[in-house]
mmCIF file of N, CA and C in Angstrom:
data_model
loop_
_atom_site.group_PDB
_atom_site.id
_atom_site.type_symbol
_atom_site.label_atom_id
_atom_site.label_comp_id
_atom_site.label_asym_id
_atom_site.label_seq_id
_atom_site.Cartn_x
_atom_site.Cartn_y
_atom_site.Cartn_z
ATOM 1 N N MET A 1 -34.569 78.696 -28.588
ATOM 2 C CA MET A 1 -35.919 78.196 -28.608
ATOM 3 C C MET A 1 -36.510 78.194 -30.009
ATOM 4 N N GLU A 2 -35.932 78.886 -30.887
ATOM 5 C CA GLU A 2 -36.483 78.973 -32.235
ATOM 6 C C GLU A 2 -36.137 77.742 -33.069
ATOM 7 N N GLU A 3 -35.035 77.059 -32.749
ATOM 8 C CA GLU A 3 -34.616 75.942 -33.583
ATOM 9 C C GLU A 3 -35.580 74.761 -33.541
ATOM 10 N N PRO A 4 -36.137 74.341 -32.401
ATOM 11 C CA PRO A 4 -37.083 73.225 -32.424
ATOM 12 C C PRO A 4 -38.308 73.524 -33.286
ATOM 13 N N GLN A 5 -38.796 74.743 -33.265
ATOM 14 C CA GLN A 5 -39.941 75.096 -34.098
ATOM 15 C C GLN A 5 -39.567 75.035 -35.575
ATOM 16 N N GLN A 6 -38.380 75.494 -35.886
ATOM 17 C CA GLN A 6 -37.954 75.505 -37.276
ATOM 18 C C GLN A 6 -37.757 74.079 -37.797
ATOM 19 N N SER A 7 -37.166 73.202 -36.993
ATOM 20 C CA SER A 7 -36.947 71.826 -37.444
ATOM 21 C C SER A 7 -38.282 71.082 -37.588
ATOM 22 N N SER A 8 -39.240 71.342 -36.717
ATOM 23 C CA SER A 8 -40.541 70.693 -36.849
ATOM 24 C C SER A 8 -41.280 71.226 -38.075
ATOM 25 N N THR A 9 -41.077 72.479 -38.397
ATOM 26 C CA THR A 9 -41.689 73.041 -39.593
ATOM 27 C C THR A 9 -41.074 72.423 -40.843
ATOM 28 N N GLU A 10 -39.766 72.241 -40.828
ATOM 29 C CA GLU A 10 -39.103 71.615 -41.973
ATOM 30 C C GLU A 10 -39.527 70.161 -42.133
ATOM 31 N N ALA A 11 -39.691 69.463 -41.019
ATOM 32 C CA ALA A 11 -40.135 68.068 -41.078
ATOM 33 C C ALA A 11 -41.561 67.984 -41.614
ATOM 34 N N GLY A 12 -42.406 68.893 -41.193
ATOM 35 C CA GLY A 12 -43.786 68.925 -41.684
ATOM 36 C C GLY A 12 -43.843 69.238 -43.166
ATOM 37 N N PHE A 13 -42.987 70.155 -43.615
ATOM 38 C CA PHE A 13 -42.935 70.496 -45.031
ATOM 39 C C PHE A 13 -42.458 69.310 -45.862
ATOM 40 N N ALA A 14 -41.442 68.610 -45.370
ATOM 41 C CA ALA A 14 -40.927 67.445 -46.089
ATOM 42 C C ALA A 14 -41.976 66.339 -46.140
ATOM 43 N N LEU A 15 -42.725 66.157 -45.054
ATOM 44 C CA LEU A 15 -43.765 65.141 -45.023
ATOM 45 C C LEU A 15 -44.888 65.496 -45.990
ATOM 46 N N ARG A 16 -45.294 66.760 -46.020
ATOM 47 C CA ARG A 16 -46.336 67.191 -46.937
ATOM 48 C C ARG A 16 -45.890 67.060 -48.388
ATOM 49 N N ARG A 17 -44.614 67.235 -48.605
ATOM 50 C CA ARG A 17 -44.086 67.151 -49.963
ATOM 51 C C ARG A 17 -44.080 65.707 -50.471
ATOM 52 N N LEU A 18 -43.923 64.734 -49.585
ATOM 53 C CA LEU A 18 -43.889 63.332 -49.981
ATOM 54 C C LEU A 18 -45.275 62.726 -50.141
ATOM 55 N N VAL A 19 -46.279 63.255 -49.472
ATOM 56 C CA VAL A 19 -47.628 62.714 -49.519
ATOM 57 C C VAL A 19 -48.332 63.251 -50.768
ATOM 58 N N PRO A 20 -48.949 62.370 -51.563
ATOM 59 C CA PRO A 20 -49.652 62.847 -52.755
ATOM 60 C C PRO A 20 -50.899 63.649 -52.370
ATOM 61 N N PRO A 21 -51.358 64.497 -53.248
ATOM 62 C CA PRO A 21 -52.551 65.303 -52.935
ATOM 63 C C PRO A 21 -53.785 64.420 -52.735
ATOM 64 N N PRO A 22 -54.715 64.841 -51.911
ATOM 65 C CA PRO A 22 -55.915 64.035 -51.634
ATOM 66 C C PRO A 22 -56.749 63.767 -52.892
ATOM 67 N N ALA A 23 -56.768 64.699 -53.833
ATOM 68 C CA ALA A 23 -57.543 64.488 -55.056
ATOM 69 C C ALA A 23 -56.968 63.318 -55.858
ATOM 70 N N LEU A 24 -55.660 63.194 -55.889
ATOM 71 C CA LEU A 24 -55.031 62.082 -56.601
ATOM 72 C C LEU A 24 -55.350 60.761 -55.912
ATOM 73 N N CYS A 25 -55.300 60.744 -54.609
ATOM 74 C CA CYS A 25 -55.637 59.521 -53.860
ATOM 75 C C CYS A 25 -57.093 59.124 -54.101
ATOM 76 N N GLY A 26 -57.991 60.092 -54.107
ATOM 77 C CA GLY A 26 -59.398 59.818 -54.371
ATOM 78 C C GLY A 26 -59.630 59.294 -55.779
ATOM 79 N N PHE A 27 -58.932 59.880 -56.752
ATOM 80 C CA PHE A 27 -59.056 59.428 -58.133
ATOM 81 C C PHE A 27 -58.567 57.997 -58.287
ATOM 82 N N LEU A 28 -57.426 57.680 -57.685
ATOM 83 C CA LEU A 28 -56.886 56.322 -57.784
ATOM 84 C C LEU A 28 -57.795 55.313 -57.091
ATOM 85 N N LEU A 29 -58.388 55.705 -55.983
ATOM 86 C CA LEU A 29 -59.329 54.824 -55.290
ATOM 87 C C LEU A 29 -60.567 54.580 -56.147
ATOM 88 N N LEU A 30 -61.093 55.621 -56.757
ATOM 89 C CA LEU A 30 -62.249 55.484 -57.635
ATOM 90 C C LEU A 30 -61.927 54.598 -58.838
ATOM 91 N N LEU A 31 -60.752 54.787 -59.398
ATOM 92 C CA LEU A 31 -60.319 53.977 -60.532
ATOM 93 C C LEU A 31 -60.220 52.503 -60.147
ATOM 94 N N ALA A 32 -59.656 52.231 -58.989
ATOM 95 C CA ALA A 32 -59.547 50.846 -58.513
ATOM 96 C C ALA A 32 -60.927 50.234 -58.278
ATOM 97 N N LEU A 33 -61.854 51.008 -57.740
ATOM 98 C CA LEU A 33 -63.207 50.494 -57.516
ATOM 99 C C LEU A 33 -63.913 50.189 -58.831
ATOM 100 N N ILE A 34 -63.723 51.045 -59.831
ATOM 101 C CA ILE A 34 -64.360 50.814 -61.129
ATOM 102 C C ILE A 34 -63.803 49.554 -61.780
ATOM 103 N N PHE A 35 -62.485 49.388 -61.765
ATOM 104 C CA PHE A 35 -61.887 48.198 -62.355
ATOM 105 C C PHE A 35 -62.305 46.937 -61.601
ATOM 106 N N THR A 36 -62.393 47.010 -60.283
ATOM 107 C CA THR A 36 -62.824 45.857 -59.495
ATOM 108 C C THR A 36 -64.268 45.490 -59.827
ATOM 109 N N GLY A 37 -65.124 46.494 -59.936
ATOM 110 C CA GLY A 37 -66.518 46.240 -60.296
ATOM 111 C C GLY A 37 -66.654 45.661 -61.693
ATOM 112 N N ALA A 38 -65.889 46.185 -62.637
ATOM 113 C CA ALA A 38 -65.940 45.673 -64.006
ATOM 114 C C ALA A 38 -65.443 44.234 -64.064
ATOM 115 N N TYR A 39 -64.411 43.931 -63.313
ATOM 116 C CA TYR A 39 -63.898 42.551 -63.281
ATOM 117 C C TYR A 39 -64.936 41.600 -62.676
ATOM 118 N N ALA A 40 -65.596 42.040 -61.612
ATOM 119 C CA ALA A 40 -66.601 41.197 -60.967
ATOM 120 C C ALA A 40 -67.780 40.932 -61.901
ATOM 121 N N VAL A 41 -68.218 41.963 -62.617
ATOM 122 C CA VAL A 41 -69.326 41.778 -63.556
ATOM 123 C C VAL A 41 -68.900 40.852 -64.688
ATOM 124 N N GLY A 42 -67.705 41.031 -65.216
ATOM 125 C CA GLY A 42 -67.217 40.181 -66.296
ATOM 126 C C GLY A 42 -67.057 38.737 -65.868
ATOM 127 N N ALA A 43 -66.601 38.529 -64.653
ATOM 128 C CA ALA A 43 -66.433 37.169 -64.154
ATOM 129 C C ALA A 43 -67.788 36.493 -63.924
ATOM 130 N N SER A 44 -68.786 37.249 -63.517
ATOM 131 C CA SER A 44 -70.097 36.654 -63.270
ATOM 132 C C SER A 44 -70.843 36.366 -64.567
ATOM 133 N N VAL A 45 -70.606 37.173 -65.605
ATOM 134 C CA VAL A 45 -71.292 36.971 -66.882
ATOM 135 C C VAL A 45 -70.685 35.811 -67.647
ATOM 136 N N GLY A 46 -69.380 35.695 -67.626
ATOM 137 C CA GLY A 46 -68.701 34.617 -68.340
ATOM 138 C C GLY A 46 -68.167 35.087 -69.676
ATOM 139 N N PRO A 47 -67.682 34.158 -70.486
ATOM 140 C CA PRO A 47 -67.099 34.543 -71.766
ATOM 141 C C PRO A 47 -68.155 35.096 -72.728
ATOM 142 N N VAL A 48 -67.756 36.045 -73.552
ATOM 143 C CA VAL A 48 -68.683 36.672 -74.485
ATOM 144 C C VAL A 48 -69.006 35.727 -75.631
ATOM 145 N N ALA A 49 -67.977 35.123 -76.215
ATOM 146 C CA ALA A 49 -68.170 34.204 -77.335
ATOM 147 C C ALA A 49 -67.389 32.927 -77.048
ATOM 148 N N PRO A 50 -67.979 31.970 -76.334
ATOM 149 C CA PRO A 50 -67.233 30.781 -75.937
ATOM 150 C C PRO A 50 -66.807 29.906 -77.111
ATOM 151 N N ASP A 51 -67.505 29.962 -78.265
ATOM 152 C CA ASP A 51 -67.151 29.133 -79.415
ATOM 153 C C ASP A 51 -66.125 29.805 -80.324
ATOM 154 N N MET A 52 -65.753 31.024 -80.024
ATOM 155 C CA MET A 52 -64.810 31.744 -80.876
ATOM 156 C C MET A 52 -63.409 31.166 -80.708
ATOM 157 N N GLN A 53 -62.711 30.973 -81.839
ATOM 158 C CA GLN A 53 -61.363 30.433 -81.805
ATOM 159 C C GLN A 53 -60.405 31.440 -82.413
ATOM 160 N N ARG A 54 -59.122 31.217 -82.196
ATOM 161 C CA ARG A 54 -58.107 32.087 -82.790
ATOM 162 C C ARG A 54 -58.113 31.921 -84.304
ATOM 163 N N SER A 55 -57.631 32.925 -85.004
ATOM 164 C CA SER A 55 -57.649 32.884 -86.464
ATOM 165 C C SER A 55 -56.629 31.892 -87.017
ATOM 166 N N GLY A 56 -55.640 31.481 -86.235
ATOM 167 C CA GLY A 56 -54.622 30.556 -86.709
ATOM 168 C C GLY A 56 -55.035 29.097 -86.633
ATOM 169 N N THR A 57 -56.121 28.782 -85.953
ATOM 170 C CA THR A 57 -56.546 27.396 -85.808
ATOM 171 C C THR A 57 -57.868 27.193 -86.519
ATOM 172 N N SER A 58 -58.017 26.027 -87.097
ATOM 173 C CA SER A 58 -59.254 25.703 -87.786
ATOM 174 C C SER A 58 -59.478 24.200 -87.690
ATOM 175 N N ASP A 59 -60.723 23.786 -87.551
ATOM 176 C CA ASP A 59 -61.039 22.372 -87.427
ATOM 177 C C ASP A 59 -61.264 21.698 -88.773
ATOM 178 N N ASP A 60 -61.412 22.474 -89.847
ATOM 179 C CA ASP A 60 -61.721 21.865 -91.132
ATOM 180 C C ASP A 60 -60.485 21.532 -91.961
ATOM 181 N N GLY A 61 -59.281 21.737 -91.431
ATOM 182 C CA GLY A 61 -58.062 21.340 -92.102
ATOM 183 C C GLY A 61 -57.533 22.324 -93.123
ATOM 184 N N THR A 62 -58.100 23.516 -93.213
ATOM 185 C CA THR A 62 -57.636 24.491 -94.192
ATOM 186 C C THR A 62 -56.460 25.301 -93.689
ATOM 187 N N GLY A 63 -56.108 25.154 -92.466
ATOM 188 C CA GLY A 63 -54.966 25.874 -91.916
ATOM 189 C C GLY A 63 -55.311 27.227 -91.337
ATOM 190 N N GLY A 64 -56.554 27.587 -91.351
ATOM 191 C CA GLY A 64 -56.988 28.825 -90.718
ATOM 192 C C GLY A 64 -56.817 30.068 -91.563
ATOM 193 N N THR A 65 -56.559 29.959 -92.850
ATOM 194 C CA THR A 65 -56.444 31.150 -93.681
ATOM 195 C C THR A 65 -57.827 31.644 -94.041
ATOM 196 N N ASP A 66 -57.937 32.932 -94.223
ATOM 197 C CA ASP A 66 -59.247 33.511 -94.494
ATOM 198 C C ASP A 66 -59.480 33.753 -95.980
ATOM 199 N N GLY A 67 -58.648 33.261 -96.837
ATOM 200 C CA GLY A 67 -58.885 33.411 -98.265
ATOM 201 C C GLY A 67 -57.961 34.419 -98.896
ATOM 202 N N GLY A 68 -58.298 35.675 -98.876
ATOM 203 C CA GLY A 68 -57.520 36.695 -99.573
ATOM 204 C C GLY A 68 -56.647 37.486 -98.636
ATOM 205 N N GLY A 69 -56.052 38.528 -99.185
ATOM 206 C CA GLY A 69 -55.254 39.423 -98.375
ATOM 207 C C GLY A 69 -53.799 39.032 -98.338
ATOM 208 N N MET A 70 -52.997 39.920 -97.800
ATOM 209 C CA MET A 70 -51.563 39.676 -97.719
ATOM 210 C C MET A 70 -51.206 39.107 -96.358
ATOM 211 N N ASP A 71 -50.119 38.392 -96.325
ATOM 212 C CA ASP A 71 -49.619 37.847 -95.073
ATOM 213 C C ASP A 71 -48.794 38.932 -94.387
ATOM 214 N N MET A 72 -49.381 39.611 -93.420
ATOM 215 C CA MET A 72 -48.733 40.771 -92.796
ATOM 216 C C MET A 72 -47.612 40.385 -91.858
ATOM 217 N N GLU A 73 -47.595 39.141 -91.377
ATOM 218 C CA GLU A 73 -46.542 38.740 -90.450
ATOM 219 C C GLU A 73 -45.193 38.604 -91.150
ATOM 220 N N HIS A 74 -45.208 38.239 -92.421
ATOM 221 C CA HIS A 74 -43.959 37.945 -93.117
ATOM 222 C C HIS A 74 -43.643 38.965 -94.195
ATOM 223 N N GLY A 75 -44.033 40.199 -93.998
ATOM 224 C CA GLY A 75 -43.619 41.284 -94.884
ATOM 225 C C GLY A 75 -44.512 41.525 -96.080
ATOM 226 N N GLY A 76 -45.708 41.025 -96.095
ATOM 227 C CA GLY A 76 -46.595 41.329 -97.204
ATOM 228 C C GLY A 76 -46.507 40.309 -98.323
ATOM 229 N N GLY A 77 -47.027 40.659 -99.451
ATOM 230 C CA GLY A 77 -47.123 39.709 -100.555
ATOM 231 C C GLY A 77 -46.117 39.988 -101.659
ATOM 232 N N GLY A 78 -44.867 40.046 -101.395
ATOM 233 C CA GLY A 78 -43.999 40.359 -102.491
ATOM 234 C C GLY A 78 -42.748 39.674 -102.437
#
């Protein structure tokens, strides 16, 4: 009669070992809610700077260079 109790205890221990702690589940849920809320607010507000372009493109034909400094993509200025 002792074996069924022991096997159910072992199964319960194994199940408890696989389930993450409730604090971790709560933290992950809170994190997901914060990210969802931030995404919703960002989507409703729209782009921050709609006229901003990448630094590599320019409409005035200069090639998008900013004047001085070294070209960091190709190993510097030497």
